[in-house]
Amino acid sequence: MPNLEHPAYPAADLLHLESLVPCRESQVSTLLSIFGERQQFSFPSIFIYGHTSSGKTYVMQTLLTTLQLPHVFVNCVEYFTSRLLLEEILSQLQSYSGTEQASPVHCDSLNDFVRLFKQAVASQGLQDQTLYIVLDRAEQLREMEANILPAFLRLQELTDRNVTVVLLSEIVWELFRPNIGCFEPFTMYFPDYSIGHLQKILSQNHPPEYSADFYAAYINILLGVFYMVCRDLKELRHLAALNFAKYCEPVVRGEANERDTRKLWKNIEPHLKKAMQTVYLREISSSQWERLQHDGGEPGQLKGLSAHTHVELPYYSKFLLIAAYLASYNPVRTDKRFFLKHHGKIRKTNFMKKHEKTSNHLLGPKPFPLDRLLAILYSIVDNRVAPTANIFSQITSLVTLQLLAMVGQNDQLDGPRYKCTVSLDFIRAIAR
């Protein structure tokens, strides 16, 4: 029995739509209920949010295209200004029927957009059915003029036309809502795909030369390795296509059959571990990755982000780290002896405090003021260093990293009286 049912649309189209959007039947059913019939006025604005790769864009495109509903689809990242966005909507609307556009559309304000929008709807004969304007990556609207978002939310009222604006975003509506108030859209959440959903979706792409059970077992192995670090459906689909040939090697060579899961796992395990190093980075192409697998090489043989084991710090950050380390572990009274060329005569004395008999590295780093850090920096750098914004920004970065490290260790910070300390472990961590 089909999960999608609606009296306004043919059953064959709904059945085809259901096969195209697996594991999103409940969301599609809700959208169909909101849309209603073609000639009915729908909700003025719909806000759909969810994490990346949760099917928002794909479901909306597939739904509108399969049911042949009139729509305009615009990516707000590509059309990043209000003028570009409004002109693109009008341009797509004027060429909706497939006719060539006579001249480019010029739209300088919202008043022009409302006027031209009414004309375009009338010329395309769309008065008797709902027109859907889908704005993908809608969070970019917050960077535009303050009247753009409220206008799209009330576009049905402004134009007096049967139009519904659908906003697709990765952030929640509370981060959108203007301070001056606006029309509240119907909000809808797309949850992340579960591991069962990913298994079902990825298993649909099995090659025809292999059985569905064989490919499903491979997807199960792939998700067992990558699911904890990667939930992105596009990335997982790419990884599945990239490593499947290596999984099939024992079967192709005749060393195992499709049911020898243990042998197939032993063959693919080291290659999946290599693939873990380049998840999301795309630092090597698919052809380079396949060549590496064929030659038995390591990803580190190619230059890429994860292949670099040596990270070069900014020039003055190196000396700042050294100065901070010296200030943390050396007493203040030794600065004159260590960092001045003509420090004069220093009396030798055998007197040592009780706590100074222990190594400073065992006692840990001591706090130091900023003035002392800069004084040591000026003495260990060969050329003269001016106290510019560049120096202070690098100091801020190092202090921020130290604060984050201390927060991660649940250390207590002493508010405004906090003084920075730099330990050897912290320097080693930064150098890595």
Coordinates of C-alpha atoms in Angstrom, one line a residue:
M1 CA 0.0 0.0 0.0
P2 CA 1.5 3.4 -1.0
N3 CA 2.4 5.8 1.8
L4 CA 1.6 8.9 -0.2
E5 CA -2.0 9.6 -1.0
H6 CA -3.7 12.8 -2.2
P7 CA -6.9 13.2 -4.2
A8 CA -5.6 16.1 -6.2
Y9 CA -2.7 14.2 -7.8
P10 CA -2.6 11.0 -9.9
A11 CA -1.7 7.9 -8.0
A12 CA 1.0 7.0 -10.5
D13 CA 2.8 10.3 -9.9
L14 CA 2.6 9.8 -6.2
L15 CA 3.9 6.3 -6.4
H16 CA 6.8 7.5 -8.6
L17 CA 7.5 10.3 -6.1
E18 CA 7.6 7.9 -3.2
S19 CA 10.3 5.8 -5.0
L20 CA 12.4 8.9 -5.5
V21 CA 12.3 10.2 -1.9
P22 CA 12.9 7.1 0.3
C23 CA 12.8 7.7 4.1
R24 CA 11.2 11.1 3.6
E25 CA 7.6 9.9 3.1
S26 CA 6.2 11.6 6.2
Q27 CA 7.7 15.0 5.3
V28 CA 6.4 14.8 1.7
S29 CA 3.0 13.8 3.0
T30 CA 2.9 16.9 5.3
L31 CA 4.0 19.1 2.4
L32 CA 1.2 17.7 0.2
S33 CA -1.3 18.4 2.9
I34 CA -0.1 22.0 3.2
F35 CA 0.0 22.6 -0.6
G36 CA -3.5 21.3 -1.1
E37 CA -4.9 21.3 -4.6
R38 CA -3.4 23.3 -7.4
Q39 CA -6.0 26.1 -7.4
Q40 CA -6.2 26.4 -3.6
F41 CA -4.4 29.2 -1.8
S42 CA -1.6 27.6 0.2
F43 CA 0.2 28.9 3.3
P44 CA 2.0 32.2 2.5
S45 CA 5.4 31.1 3.7
I46 CA 7.0 27.8 4.8
F47 CA 10.3 27.5 6.7
I48 CA 12.1 24.2 6.3
Y49 CA 15.2 23.6 8.4
G50 CA 17.6 20.8 9.2
H51 CA 21.3 19.8 9.1
T52 CA 23.2 19.7 5.8
S53 CA 22.5 16.7 3.6
S54 CA 19.1 15.9 5.3
G55 CA 17.2 16.0 2.0
K56 CA 15.6 19.5 2.1
T57 CA 16.7 20.7 -1.3
Y58 CA 16.3 17.3 -3.0
V59 CA 12.9 16.6 -1.6
M60 CA 11.5 20.1 -2.6
Q61 CA 13.0 19.9 -6.2
T62 CA 11.7 16.3 -6.7
L63 CA 8.3 17.1 -5.3
L64 CA 7.7 20.2 -7.4
T65 CA 9.2 18.6 -10.6
T66 CA 7.4 15.3 -10.3
L67 CA 4.0 16.8 -9.7
Q68 CA 4.7 19.5 -12.3
L69 CA 3.9 22.4 -9.9
P70 CA 4.9 25.8 -11.1
H71 CA 7.9 26.9 -9.2
V72 CA 11.0 29.1 -9.1
F73 CA 14.1 27.7 -7.4
V74 CA 16.9 30.1 -6.4
N75 CA 20.1 29.6 -4.4
C76 CA 20.7 32.6 -2.2
V77 CA 24.5 32.0 -2.1
E78 CA 24.7 32.3 -5.8
Y79 CA 22.5 35.4 -5.9
F80 CA 23.9 37.2 -2.9
T81 CA 22.4 40.6 -3.2
S82 CA 18.7 41.6 -3.1
R83 CA 18.8 43.0 -6.7
L84 CA 20.4 39.8 -8.1
L85 CA 17.9 37.7 -6.2
L86 CA 14.8 39.6 -7.3
E87 CA 15.9 39.8 -10.9
E88 CA 16.6 36.0 -11.0
I89 CA 13.2 35.2 -9.6
L90 CA 11.5 37.4 -12.3
S91 CA 13.8 36.0 -15.0
Q92 CA 12.9 32.4 -14.2
L93 CA 9.2 33.3 -13.9
Q94 CA 9.2 35.0 -17.3
S95 CA 10.9 32.0 -19.0
Y96 CA 8.7 29.4 -17.2
S97 CA 6.7 28.4 -20.2
G98 CA 9.9 27.8 -22.2
T99 CA 9.8 30.9 -24.3
E100 CA 12.9 32.9 -24.9
Q101 CA 13.2 36.0 -22.7
A102 CA 13.1 39.1 -24.9
S103 CA 15.2 41.4 -22.7
P104 CA 17.0 41.2 -19.4
V105 CA 15.0 42.0 -16.3
H106 CA 15.9 45.1 -14.3
C107 CA 14.5 45.4 -10.7
D108 CA 15.9 48.1 -8.4
S109 CA 13.4 47.9 -5.5
L110 CA 10.7 45.9 -3.9
N111 CA 8.0 48.1 -5.4
D112 CA 9.4 47.3 -8.9
F113 CA 9.5 43.6 -8.0
V114 CA 5.8 43.5 -6.9
R115 CA 4.7 45.3 -10.1
L116 CA 6.8 43.1 -12.4
F117 CA 5.8 39.9 -10.5
K118 CA 2.1 40.6 -11.1
Q119 CA 2.8 41.2 -14.8
A120 CA 4.8 38.0 -15.1
V121 CA 2.2 35.9 -13.3
A122 CA -0.5 37.2 -15.6
S123 CA 1.6 36.7 -18.8
Q124 CA 2.3 33.1 -17.9
G125 CA -1.3 32.3 -17.0
L126 CA -0.6 31.3 -13.4
Q127 CA -3.4 33.1 -11.7
D128 CA -5.5 29.9 -11.2
Q129 CA -2.8 27.8 -9.5
T130 CA -0.3 28.2 -6.7
L131 CA 3.2 29.4 -7.6
Y132 CA 6.0 28.2 -5.4
I133 CA 9.2 30.3 -4.9
V134 CA 11.9 28.2 -3.2
L135 CA 14.8 30.1 -1.7
D136 CA 17.6 27.6 -0.9
R137 CA 20.3 28.6 1.7
A138 CA 17.9 31.2 3.0
E139 CA 20.2 32.2 5.9
Q140 CA 21.8 34.6 3.4
L141 CA 18.7 36.7 3.5
R142 CA 19.8 38.0 6.9
E143 CA 22.8 39.7 5.2
M144 CA 20.5 41.7 2.8
E145 CA 18.3 44.7 3.4
A146 CA 16.1 44.6 6.4
N147 CA 12.9 44.6 4.3
I148 CA 13.7 41.6 2.1
L149 CA 12.9 38.8 4.5
P150 CA 9.6 40.3 5.8
A151 CA 8.6 41.0 2.2
F152 CA 9.1 37.4 1.1
L153 CA 7.1 36.2 4.2
R154 CA 4.1 38.4 3.1
L155 CA 4.6 38.1 -0.6
Q156 CA 1.1 36.6 -1.0
E157 CA -0.4 39.6 0.7
L158 CA 1.7 42.2 -1.1
T159 CA 1.0 40.8 -4.6
D160 CA -2.5 39.6 -4.0
R161 CA -1.5 36.4 -5.9
N162 CA -1.6 32.7 -5.1
V163 CA 2.1 32.4 -4.2
T164 CA 3.9 30.4 -1.5
V165 CA 7.5 31.2 -0.5
V166 CA 9.5 28.2 0.8
L167 CA 12.7 29.0 2.8
L168 CA 15.3 26.2 3.1
S169 CA 18.0 26.7 5.7
E170 CA 20.3 24.9 8.1
I171 CA 19.6 27.1 11.1
V172 CA 16.5 27.5 13.2
W173 CA 13.8 30.1 12.7
E174 CA 14.6 31.9 16.0
L175 CA 17.9 33.1 14.4
F176 CA 15.9 34.5 11.5
R177 CA 13.2 36.4 13.2
P178 CA 13.6 40.2 12.8
N179 CA 13.5 42.4 15.9
I180 CA 10.7 44.5 14.4
G181 CA 8.5 41.5 14.0
C182 CA 7.2 39.8 10.9
F183 CA 4.7 37.3 9.6
E184 CA 5.5 33.9 11.2
P185 CA 5.9 31.1 8.6
F186 CA 4.9 27.5 9.0
T187 CA 8.1 25.8 10.3
M188 CA 9.0 22.2 9.4
Y189 CA 12.0 20.2 10.6
F190 CA 13.9 17.6 8.5
P191 CA 15.7 15.3 10.9
D192 CA 19.0 13.6 10.1
Y193 CA 19.0 10.3 8.4
S194 CA 19.4 7.4 10.8
I195 CA 21.9 4.6 10.0
G196 CA 18.9 2.5 8.8
H197 CA 17.8 5.2 6.4
L198 CA 21.3 5.6 5.1
Q199 CA 21.6 1.8 4.6
K200 CA 18.3 1.8 2.7
I201 CA 19.2 4.8 0.5
L202 CA 22.7 3.8 -0.4
S203 CA 21.8 0.2 -1.1
Q204 CA 19.5 1.4 -3.9
N205 CA 22.6 2.3 -6.0
H206 CA 23.9 -1.3 -6.3
P207 CA 25.6 -2.1 -9.7
P208 CA 23.5 -4.4 -11.9
E209 CA 26.3 -7.0 -12.2
Y210 CA 26.2 -7.7 -8.4
S211 CA 23.3 -8.8 -6.3
A212 CA 21.5 -6.4 -4.0
D213 CA 22.4 -8.4 -0.9
F214 CA 26.1 -8.3 -1.8
Y215 CA 26.0 -4.5 -2.2
A216 CA 23.9 -4.1 1.0
A217 CA 26.6 -6.0 3.0
Y218 CA 29.2 -3.7 1.6
I219 CA 27.2 -0.6 2.6
N220 CA 26.8 -2.1 6.1
I221 CA 30.6 -2.4 6.4
L222 CA 31.1 1.1 5.1
L223 CA 28.6 2.6 7.5
G224 CA 30.1 0.7 10.4
V225 CA 33.4 2.5 9.7
F226 CA 32.3 6.0 8.7
Y227 CA 28.9 6.6 10.4
M228 CA 30.4 7.9 13.7
V229 CA 32.5 10.5 11.9
C230 CA 30.4 11.3 8.8
R231 CA 26.6 11.5 8.4
D232 CA 26.7 13.4 5.1
L233 CA 24.7 11.3 2.5
K234 CA 26.6 12.9 -0.4
E235 CA 30.0 12.1 1.2
L236 CA 29.0 8.6 2.0
R237 CA 27.7 8.0 -1.5
H238 CA 31.0 9.2 -2.9
L239 CA 33.0 7.0 -0.5
A240 CA 30.8 4.0 -1.4
A241 CA 31.4 4.4 -5.1
L242 CA 35.1 5.1 -4.6
N243 CA 35.9 2.0 -2.6
F244 CA 33.5 -0.6 -4.0
A245 CA 36.0 -1.8 -6.7
K246 CA 38.5 -2.7 -3.9
Y247 CA 35.8 -4.6 -2.0
C248 CA 35.1 -6.7 -5.1
E249 CA 38.7 -7.6 -5.8
P250 CA 38.7 -11.0 -4.1
V251 CA 35.4 -11.9 -5.9
V252 CA 36.9 -10.8 -9.3
R253 CA 40.1 -12.8 -8.7
G254 CA 38.1 -15.9 -7.7
E255 CA 39.6 -16.0 -4.2
A256 CA 36.2 -15.6 -2.5
N257 CA 32.5 -15.6 -3.3
E258 CA 29.9 -13.0 -2.4
R259 CA 29.1 -14.6 0.9
D260 CA 32.7 -14.7 2.3
T261 CA 32.2 -11.6 4.3
R262 CA 35.3 -12.1 6.5
K263 CA 37.7 -12.3 3.5
L264 CA 36.0 -9.3 1.9
W265 CA 36.3 -7.3 5.1
K266 CA 40.0 -8.1 5.6
N267 CA 40.7 -6.9 2.0
I268 CA 38.8 -3.6 2.3
E269 CA 39.7 -2.7 6.0
P270 CA 43.1 -1.0 5.3
H271 CA 41.7 0.9 2.4
L272 CA 38.8 2.3 4.4
K273 CA 41.3 3.4 7.1
K274 CA 43.2 5.3 4.4
A275 CA 40.0 6.9 3.2
M276 CA 39.3 8.1 6.8
Q277 CA 42.2 10.6 6.4
T278 CA 40.5 12.5 3.5
V279 CA 36.9 12.6 4.6
Y280 CA 35.4 16.0 3.7
L281 CA 38.8 17.4 2.5
R282 CA 38.7 16.3 -1.1
E283 CA 42.4 17.0 -1.3
I284 CA 43.0 14.3 -4.0
S285 CA 40.8 13.5 -7.0
S286 CA 38.9 10.2 -7.4
S287 CA 41.3 9.1 -10.2
Q288 CA 44.3 9.8 -7.9
W289 CA 42.7 7.8 -5.1
E290 CA 42.0 4.9 -7.4
R291 CA 45.6 5.0 -8.6
L292 CA 46.9 4.9 -5.1
Q293 CA 44.7 1.9 -4.2
H294 CA 45.9 0.1 -7.3
D295 CA 49.6 0.9 -6.5
G296 CA 49.2 0.2 -2.8
G297 CA 50.5 3.6 -1.9
E298 CA 49.7 5.9 1.0
P299 CA 47.7 9.1 0.8
G300 CA 50.7 11.0 2.3
Q301 CA 52.5 10.5 -1.0
L302 CA 50.3 13.2 -2.5
K303 CA 50.4 16.8 -1.3
G304 CA 47.3 17.6 0.6
L305 CA 46.1 19.1 3.8
S306 CA 46.2 15.9 5.8
A307 CA 49.6 14.9 4.2
H308 CA 51.5 17.8 5.8
T309 CA 53.0 16.8 9.1
H310 CA 54.8 20.1 9.6
V311 CA 52.8 23.2 10.1
E312 CA 54.6 26.6 9.8
L313 CA 53.6 29.2 12.4
P314 CA 53.7 32.9 11.6
Y315 CA 57.1 34.4 12.1
Y316 CA 56.6 36.3 15.3
S317 CA 54.3 33.6 16.8
K318 CA 57.4 31.4 17.1
F319 CA 59.3 34.0 19.1
L320 CA 56.2 34.8 21.1
L321 CA 55.9 31.2 22.1
I322 CA 59.6 31.0 23.1
A323 CA 59.3 34.3 25.0
A324 CA 56.2 33.1 26.8
Y325 CA 57.9 29.8 27.7
L326 CA 61.0 31.6 29.1
A327 CA 58.8 33.9 31.1
S328 CA 56.8 31.0 32.5
Y329 CA 59.8 29.0 33.8
N330 CA 62.4 31.6 34.7
P331 CA 62.2 33.8 37.7
V332 CA 61.9 37.6 37.2
R333 CA 65.3 38.2 38.8
T334 CA 67.1 36.2 36.1
D335 CA 65.8 38.4 33.2
K336 CA 68.6 40.9 33.6
R337 CA 71.3 38.2 33.5
F338 CA 69.8 36.3 30.5
F339 CA 68.5 39.1 28.2
L340 CA 70.8 42.1 28.7
K341 CA 74.2 42.4 27.0
H342 CA 75.6 44.8 29.6
H343 CA 73.9 43.8 32.8
G344 CA 76.8 44.8 35.0
K345 CA 78.3 42.8 37.9
I346 CA 76.0 40.2 39.5
R347 CA 77.0 38.9 42.9
K348 CA 77.2 35.1 43.1
T349 CA 75.4 33.7 46.1
N350 CA 74.7 30.2 47.3
F351 CA 71.5 31.3 49.0
M352 CA 68.5 29.5 47.4
K353 CA 64.9 29.5 48.6
K354 CA 63.5 26.2 49.6
H355 CA 61.1 25.9 46.7
E356 CA 63.9 26.8 44.1
K357 CA 65.8 23.7 44.9
T358 CA 63.1 21.8 42.9
S359 CA 63.3 21.9 39.1
N360 CA 61.0 24.6 37.7
H361 CA 59.6 22.1 35.2
L362 CA 58.4 20.0 38.0
L363 CA 56.7 23.0 39.6
G364 CA 54.9 23.9 36.4
P365 CA 54.7 27.3 34.6
K366 CA 54.3 30.5 36.5
P367 CA 52.1 33.5 35.4
F368 CA 53.7 36.6 33.9
P369 CA 52.4 40.0 32.8
L370 CA 52.2 41.1 29.2
D371 CA 55.0 43.8 29.6
R372 CA 57.5 41.1 30.6
L373 CA 56.5 39.0 27.6
L374 CA 57.1 41.9 25.2
A375 CA 60.4 42.8 26.9
I376 CA 61.7 39.2 26.4
L377 CA 60.4 39.2 22.8
Y378 CA 62.3 42.4 21.9
S379 CA 65.5 41.0 23.4
I380 CA 65.5 37.6 21.5
V381 CA 64.4 38.9 18.1
D382 CA 67.4 40.2 16.0
N383 CA 65.7 43.1 14.3
R384 CA 63.7 45.8 16.0
V385 CA 60.0 44.9 16.5
A386 CA 57.4 47.6 16.6
P387 CA 54.4 47.0 18.9
T388 CA 52.0 46.8 16.0
A389 CA 48.5 45.3 15.7
N390 CA 50.0 42.3 14.1
I391 CA 52.0 41.4 17.2
F392 CA 49.0 41.9 19.5
S393 CA 46.7 39.9 17.3
Q394 CA 49.2 36.9 17.5
I395 CA 49.4 37.3 21.2
T396 CA 45.6 37.3 21.4
S397 CA 45.5 34.1 19.3
L398 CA 48.0 32.3 21.5
V399 CA 46.2 33.4 24.7
T400 CA 42.9 32.3 23.3
L401 CA 44.3 28.9 22.5
Q402 CA 45.6 28.6 26.0
L403 CA 42.2 29.6 27.4
L404 CA 40.5 27.0 25.3
A405 CA 42.9 24.4 26.5
M406 CA 42.3 25.3 30.1
V407 CA 38.5 25.3 29.6
G408 CA 38.8 21.8 28.1
Q409 CA 40.7 20.7 31.2
N410 CA 38.0 22.3 33.5
D411 CA 40.5 24.7 35.0
Q412 CA 39.2 27.7 36.9
L413 CA 40.0 31.1 35.4
D414 CA 40.5 34.0 37.8
G415 CA 38.4 36.5 35.8
P416 CA 40.2 39.8 34.9
R417 CA 43.2 38.9 37.2
Y418 CA 44.0 35.9 35.0
K419 CA 47.6 35.9 33.9
C420 CA 48.8 33.7 31.0
T421 CA 51.1 30.7 31.4
V422 CA 52.7 28.7 28.6
S423 CA 53.8 25.2 29.4
L424 CA 56.1 22.9 27.3
D425 CA 53.2 20.6 26.5
F426 CA 51.2 23.6 25.1
I427 CA 54.1 24.6 22.9
R428 CA 54.4 21.0 21.6
A429 CA 50.7 20.9 20.9
I430 CA 50.8 24.2 18.9
A431 CA 53.8 23.0 17.0
R432 CA 52.0 19.8 16.0

